[in-house]
Amino acid sequence: MSKVSVKSFATPEEAEVFLNGGITLRCPSPVLRVEDIVGKTLIFTNPNVTVTFVADGMGSALTLKAIIGQIRAAAPGLMVRTHKADILEIFESNPVTPVSVSSLSTAASIFGFKATTTGKIFLPATATPTAPCLLQLLGNGSGPVQCVIYEVTP
């Protein structure tokens, strides 16, 4: 079944991640250091890469900056950034396929997901829209954004 819906985002950056097939992972708060992450994995099925977090000389914990650096080093085609200090936004720098991270990742519980998490790319609509696509983007460029999307739902 196809449907048109409106998704609301607090910032244009949140909308960018959503529309480009990105995923968001929640980090434990406070995020000065993420404990017990060294040796754990983040398994991406798209792109096909596994990140195994390695120590940076500070025990079994890593800073969020170190986590982002290790993901970027393992998957250079991914954009990885923080949002609201406790959310990692991950999407392809040149979106072709949505980002997907496997539930088999041993770091899954640290980042707050249980099932495989996959984004969905919403390209701009053509004269005859094919789901999924972006129909309209509403916002002023710096504040809240609404996206009118067309998608297929189960």
Coordinates of N, CA and C in Angstrom, one line a residue:
M1 N 0.8 -1.2 0.0 CA 0.0 0.0 0.0 C 0.9 1.2 0.0
S2 N 0.5 2.2 -0.8 CA 1.3 3.5 -0.9 C 0.5 4.5 -0.1
K3 N 1.3 5.4 0.5 CA 0.7 6.5 1.3 C 1.5 7.8 1.2
V4 N 0.9 8.9 1.4 CA 1.6 10.2 1.5 C 1.5 10.5 3.0
S5 N 2.7 11.0 3.5 CA 2.7 11.3 4.9 C 3.7 12.5 5.1
V6 N 3.5 13.2 6.3 CA 4.4 14.3 6.6 C 5.3 13.9 7.8
K7 N 6.6 14.1 7.6 CA 7.5 13.9 8.7 C 8.1 15.2 9.1
S8 N 8.2 15.4 10.4 CA 8.7 16.7 11.0 C 10.0 16.5 11.6
F9 N 10.9 17.5 11.4 CA 12.2 17.4 12.0 C 12.5 18.8 12.6
A10 N 13.3 18.8 13.7 CA 13.7 20.0 14.4 C 14.6 20.9 13.6
T11 N 15.5 20.2 12.8 CA 16.5 21.0 12.0 C 16.6 20.5 10.6
P12 N 17.1 21.3 9.7 CA 17.4 20.8 8.3 C 18.4 19.6 8.3
E13 N 19.3 19.6 9.2 CA 20.3 18.5 9.3 C 19.6 17.1 9.5
E14 N 18.6 17.1 10.4 CA 17.9 15.9 10.7 C 17.1 15.4 9.5
A15 N 16.5 16.4 8.8 CA 15.8 16.0 7.5 C 16.8 15.5 6.5
E16 N 18.0 16.1 6.4 CA 19.0 15.6 5.4 C 19.4 14.1 5.7
V17 N 19.6 13.8 6.9 CA 19.9 12.4 7.2 C 18.8 11.5 6.8
F18 N 17.6 11.8 7.2 CA 16.4 11.0 6.9 C 16.2 10.8 5.4
L19 N 16.3 11.9 4.6 CA 16.0 11.9 3.2 C 17.1 11.1 2.4
N20 N 18.4 11.2 2.9 CA 19.5 10.5 2.3 C 19.7 9.1 2.7
G21 N 18.7 8.5 3.3 CA 18.9 7.1 3.7 C 19.7 6.8 4.9
G22 N 19.9 7.8 5.7 CA 20.8 7.6 6.9 C 20.1 7.0 8.1
I23 N 20.9 6.7 9.1 CA 20.3 6.1 10.3 C 20.8 7.0 11.5
T24 N 20.1 6.9 12.6 CA 20.6 7.6 13.8 C 20.8 6.5 14.9
L25 N 21.8 6.6 15.6 CA 22.1 5.7 16.7 C 22.2 6.6 18.0
R26 N 21.6 6.2 19.0 CA 21.6 6.9 20.3 C 22.8 6.4 21.1
C27 N 23.5 7.4 21.7 CA 24.7 7.1 22.5 C 24.2 7.2 24.0
P28 N 24.9 6.5 24.9 CA 24.6 6.6 26.3 C 24.9 8.0 26.8
S29 N 24.1 8.6 27.6 CA 24.4 9.9 28.2 C 25.0 9.7 29.6
P30 N 25.9 10.6 30.0 CA 26.6 11.6 29.2 C 27.6 11.0 28.3
V31 N 27.9 11.6 27.2 CA 28.8 11.0 26.2 C 30.2 11.5 26.3
L32 N 30.7 11.8 27.4 CA 32.1 12.2 27.5 C 33.0 11.0 27.1
R33 N 32.6 9.8 27.6 CA 33.2 8.6 27.1 C 32.2 7.5 27.1
V34 N 32.2 6.7 26.1 CA 31.3 5.5 26.0 C 32.1 4.3 26.5
E35 N 31.5 3.8 27.6 CA 32.2 2.7 28.4 C 32.0 1.3 27.7
D36 N 33.0 0.5 27.9 CA 32.9 -0.9 27.4 C 32.6 -1.1 25.9
I37 N 33.1 -0.2 25.1 CA 32.9 -0.3 23.7 C 34.1 -1.0 23.0
V38 N 35.3 -0.9 23.6 CA 36.5 -1.5 22.9 C 36.3 -3.0 22.7
G39 N 36.6 -3.4 21.5 CA 36.4 -4.9 21.2 C 35.1 -5.2 20.6
K40 N 34.1 -4.3 20.7 CA 32.7 -4.5 20.2 C 32.7 -4.1 18.8
T41 N 31.7 -4.6 18.0 CA 31.6 -4.3 16.6 C 30.3 -3.6 16.2
L42 N 30.4 -2.9 15.1 CA 29.3 -2.2 14.5 C 29.3 -2.8 13.1
I43 N 28.4 -3.7 12.7 CA 28.4 -4.4 11.4 C 27.4 -3.7 10.5
F44 N 28.0 -3.0 9.5 CA 27.2 -2.4 8.4 C 27.0 -3.4 7.3
T45 N 25.7 -3.6 6.9 CA 25.4 -4.4 5.7 C 25.4 -3.6 4.5
N46 N 25.3 -2.3 4.6 CA 25.5 -1.3 3.6 C 26.0 0.0 4.1
P47 N 27.2 0.3 3.8 CA 28.2 -0.4 3.0 C 28.6 -1.7 3.8
N48 N 29.2 -2.6 3.1 CA 29.6 -3.9 3.7 C 30.9 -3.7 4.4
V49 N 30.8 -3.4 5.7 CA 32.0 -3.1 6.5 C 31.7 -3.4 7.9
T50 N 32.7 -3.9 8.7 CA 32.6 -4.1 10.1 C 33.6 -3.2 10.8
V51 N 33.1 -2.4 11.8 CA 34.0 -1.6 12.6 C 34.2 -2.3 13.9
T52 N 35.4 -2.6 14.2 CA 35.7 -3.2 15.5 C 36.5 -2.1 16.3
F53 N 35.9 -1.6 17.4 CA 36.4 -0.5 18.1 C 37.7 -0.9 18.9
V54 N 38.7 -0.1 18.7 CA 40.0 -0.4 19.3 C 40.4 0.6 20.3
A55 N 41.1 0.2 21.3 CA 41.5 1.1 22.4 C 42.3 2.3 21.9
D56 N 42.2 3.4 22.6 CA 43.0 4.6 22.3 C 43.9 5.0 23.5
G57 N 44.2 4.0 24.3 CA 45.0 4.2 25.4 C 44.3 4.6 26.7
M58 N 43.0 4.6 26.7 CA 42.2 5.0 27.9 C 41.3 3.9 28.4
G59 N 41.8 2.7 28.3 CA 41.0 1.5 28.8 C 39.9 1.1 27.8
S60 N 38.8 0.6 28.4 CA 37.7 0.0 27.5 C 36.7 1.0 27.1
A61 N 37.0 2.3 27.3 CA 36.0 3.4 26.9 C 36.7 4.2 25.7
L62 N 35.8 4.8 24.9 CA 36.2 5.7 23.9 C 35.4 7.0 23.9
T63 N 36.0 8.1 23.5 CA 35.2 9.3 23.4 C 34.4 9.2 22.1
L64 N 33.3 10.0 22.0 CA 32.5 10.0 20.9 C 33.3 10.4 19.6
K65 N 34.3 11.3 19.8 CA 35.1 11.7 18.7 C 35.9 10.6 18.2
A66 N 36.4 9.7 19.1 CA 37.2 8.5 18.7 C 36.3 7.5 18.0
I67 N 35.1 7.3 18.4 CA 34.1 6.4 17.8 C 33.9 6.9 16.4
I68 N 33.6 8.2 16.2 CA 33.3 8.7 14.9 C 34.5 8.5 14.0
G69 N 35.7 8.8 14.5 CA 36.9 8.6 13.7 C 37.2 7.2 13.3
Q70 N 36.9 6.2 14.2 CA 37.0 4.8 13.8 C 36.0 4.4 12.8
I71 N 34.8 4.9 12.8 CA 33.8 4.5 11.8 C 34.2 5.1 10.5
R72 N 34.6 6.4 10.5 CA 35.0 7.1 9.2 C 36.2 6.4 8.6
A73 N 37.2 5.9 9.4 CA 38.3 5.2 8.9 C 38.0 3.9 8.3
A74 N 37.0 3.2 8.8 CA 36.6 1.9 8.3 C 35.7 2.0 7.1
A75 N 34.9 3.1 7.0 CA 34.0 3.3 6.0 C 34.1 4.7 5.5
P76 N 35.1 5.1 4.7 CA 35.3 6.4 4.3 C 34.2 7.1 3.4
G77 N 33.3 6.2 2.9 CA 32.1 6.8 2.1 C 31.0 7.2 3.0
L78 N 31.1 7.0 4.3 CA 30.0 7.4 5.2 C 30.3 8.8 5.8
M79 N 29.2 9.6 6.0 CA 29.3 10.8 6.8 C 28.8 10.4 8.2
V80 N 29.6 10.8 9.2 CA 29.2 10.5 10.6 C 29.4 11.7 11.3
R81 N 28.3 12.1 12.0 CA 28.4 13.3 12.8 C 27.5 13.2 14.1
T82 N 27.6 14.1 15.0 CA 26.8 14.1 16.2 C 25.7 15.1 16.0
H83 N 24.6 14.8 16.8 CA 23.5 15.7 16.8 C 22.9 15.6 18.3
K84 N 22.7 16.8 18.8 CA 22.2 16.9 20.2 C 23.1 16.2 21.2
A85 N 24.4 16.1 20.9 CA 25.4 15.5 21.9 C 25.2 14.0 22.2
D86 N 24.1 13.4 21.9 CA 24.0 12.0 22.2 C 23.4 11.2 21.0
I87 N 23.4 11.7 19.8 CA 22.9 11.0 18.7 C 24.0 11.0 17.6
L88 N 24.3 9.8 17.1 CA 25.2 9.7 15.9 C 24.3 9.6 14.7
E89 N 24.6 10.5 13.7 CA 23.9 10.5 12.4 C 24.9 9.9 11.4
I90 N 24.4 8.8 10.7 CA 25.3 8.2 9.7 C 24.6 8.0 8.4
F91 N 25.2 8.6 7.3 CA 24.6 8.4 6.0 C 25.7 8.5 5.0
E92 N 25.4 8.0 3.7 CA 26.4 8.0 2.7 C 26.7 9.4 2.2
S93 N 28.0 9.7 2.0 CA 28.4 11.1 1.5 C 27.8 11.3 0.1
N94 N 27.6 10.3 -0.7 CA 27.0 10.3 -2.0 C 25.9 9.3 -2.0
P95 N 24.7 9.7 -1.5 CA 23.7 8.7 -1.3 C 23.2 7.9 -2.6
V96 N 23.5 6.6 -2.6 CA 23.0 5.8 -3.7 C 22.1 4.7 -3.1
T97 N 22.5 4.1 -2.0 CA 21.7 3.1 -1.3 C 21.6 3.5 0.2
P98 N 20.6 3.1 0.9 CA 20.5 3.5 2.3 C 21.5 2.7 3.2
V99 N 21.9 3.4 4.2 CA 22.8 2.8 5.2 C 22.0 1.7 6.0
S100 N 22.7 0.6 6.3 CA 22.0 -0.4 7.1 C 23.1 -1.0 8.1
V101 N 22.6 -1.1 9.3 CA 23.5 -1.7 10.4 C 22.8 -2.9 11.0
S102 N 23.6 -4.0 11.1 CA 23.0 -5.3 11.5 C 22.8 -5.4 13.0
S103 N 21.7 -6.1 13.4 CA 21.5 -6.4 14.8 C 22.5 -7.3 15.4
L104 N 23.3 -8.0 14.5 CA 24.4 -8.8 15.0 C 25.6 -8.1 15.6
S105 N 25.5 -6.8 15.4 CA 26.6 -5.9 16.0 C 26.7 -6.1 17.5
T106 N 27.9 -6.4 18.0 CA 28.0 -6.5 19.4 C 27.9 -5.2 20.2
A107 N 28.0 -4.1 19.5 CA 27.8 -2.8 20.1 C 26.3 -2.3 20.0
A108 N 25.4 -3.2 19.5 CA 24.0 -2.8 19.3 C 23.4 -2.2 20.6
S109 N 23.6 -2.9 21.7 CA 22.9 -2.4 22.9 C 23.5 -1.0 23.4
I110 N 24.7 -0.8 23.1 CA 25.4 0.5 23.4 C 24.7 1.6 22.7
F111 N 24.4 1.3 21.4 CA 23.8 2.4 20.5 C 22.3 2.3 20.5
G112 N 21.7 1.5 21.3 CA 20.2 1.5 21.4 C 19.4 0.9 20.3
F113 N 19.9 -0.1 19.6 CA 19.0 -0.8 18.7 C 19.1 -2.3 18.8
K114 N 17.9 -2.9 18.6 CA 17.8 -4.4 18.7 C 17.7 -5.1 17.4
A115 N 17.0 -4.5 16.4 CA 16.8 -5.0 15.1 C 17.7 -4.4 14.1
T116 N 17.9 -5.0 13.0 CA 18.7 -4.4 11.9 C 18.0 -3.1 11.6
T117 N 18.8 -2.0 11.4 CA 18.3 -0.7 11.2 C 18.7 -0.3 9.8
T118 N 17.8 0.1 9.0 CA 18.1 0.5 7.6 C 17.3 1.8 7.2
G119 N 18.1 2.7 6.6 CA 17.5 3.9 6.2 C 16.7 3.7 4.9
K120 N 16.1 4.8 4.4 CA 15.4 4.7 3.1 C 15.7 6.1 2.4
I121 N 16.1 6.0 1.1 CA 16.4 7.2 0.4 C 15.1 7.7 -0.3
F122 N 14.9 9.0 -0.1 CA 13.7 9.7 -0.7 C 14.2 10.7 -1.7
L123 N 14.2 10.3 -3.0 CA 14.6 11.2 -4.1 C 13.5 12.1 -4.4
P124 N 13.8 13.3 -5.0 CA 12.7 14.2 -5.4 C 11.8 13.5 -6.4
A125 N 10.5 13.9 -6.3 CA 9.5 13.3 -7.2 C 9.7 13.7 -8.6
T126 N 9.3 12.8 -9.5 CA 9.3 13.1 -11.0 C 7.8 13.4 -11.3
A127 N 7.5 13.5 -12.6 CA 6.1 13.8 -13.0 C 5.2 12.7 -12.6
T128 N 5.7 11.4 -12.6 CA 4.9 10.3 -12.1 C 5.7 9.7 -11.0
P129 N 5.4 10.2 -9.7 CA 6.2 9.8 -8.6 C 6.2 8.2 -8.3
T130 N 7.4 7.7 -8.0 CA 7.6 6.3 -7.7 C 8.0 6.3 -6.2
A131 N 7.4 5.6 -5.4 CA 7.7 5.5 -4.0 C 9.0 4.7 -3.8
P132 N 9.9 5.1 -2.8 CA 9.7 6.3 -2.0 C 10.3 7.5 -2.6
C133 N 9.6 8.7 -2.4 CA 10.1 9.9 -2.9 C 9.7 11.1 -2.1
L134 N 10.4 12.2 -2.2 CA 10.1 13.4 -1.5 C 9.2 14.2 -2.4
L135 N 8.0 14.6 -2.0 CA 7.0 15.4 -2.7 C 7.3 16.9 -2.5
Q136 N 7.5 17.3 -1.2 CA 7.7 18.7 -0.9 C 8.5 18.8 0.4
L137 N 9.3 19.9 0.4 CA 10.1 20.2 1.6 C 9.7 21.6 2.1
L138 N 9.2 21.7 3.3 CA 8.8 22.9 3.9 C 9.6 23.4 5.0
G139 N 10.1 24.6 5.0 CA 10.9 25.1 6.1 C 11.6 26.4 5.7
N140 N 12.3 27.1 6.6 CA 12.9 28.3 6.3 C 14.4 28.2 6.2
G141 N 14.9 27.0 6.2 CA 16.4 26.8 6.1 C 17.2 26.8 7.3
S142 N 16.6 27.2 8.5 CA 17.3 27.1 9.7 C 16.5 26.5 10.9
G143 N 15.2 26.5 10.8 CA 14.4 26.0 11.9 C 13.8 24.6 11.6
P144 N 12.6 24.4 12.1 CA 11.9 23.2 11.9 C 11.6 22.9 10.4
V145 N 11.6 21.7 10.0 CA 11.4 21.3 8.6 C 10.3 20.2 8.5
Q146 N 9.5 20.3 7.6 CA 8.5 19.2 7.3 C 8.7 18.7 5.9
C147 N 8.7 17.4 5.8 CA 8.9 16.7 4.5 C 7.6 16.0 4.2
V148 N 7.1 16.3 3.0 CA 5.9 15.5 2.5 C 6.5 14.4 1.6
I149 N 6.3 13.1 2.1 CA 6.9 12.0 1.4 C 5.8 11.0 0.9
Y150 N 6.2 10.3 -0.1 CA 5.3 9.2 -0.7 C 6.1 7.9 -0.5
E151 N 5.5 7.0 0.1 CA 6.2 5.7 0.4 C 5.3 4.5 0.3
V152 N 5.8 3.3 0.2 CA 5.1 2.1 0.2 C 5.2 1.6 1.7
T153 N 4.1 1.2 2.2 CA 4.1 0.6 3.6 C 3.6 -0.8 3.5
P154 N 4.0 -1.6 4.4 CA 3.6 -3.0 4.4 C 2.1 -3.2 4.8

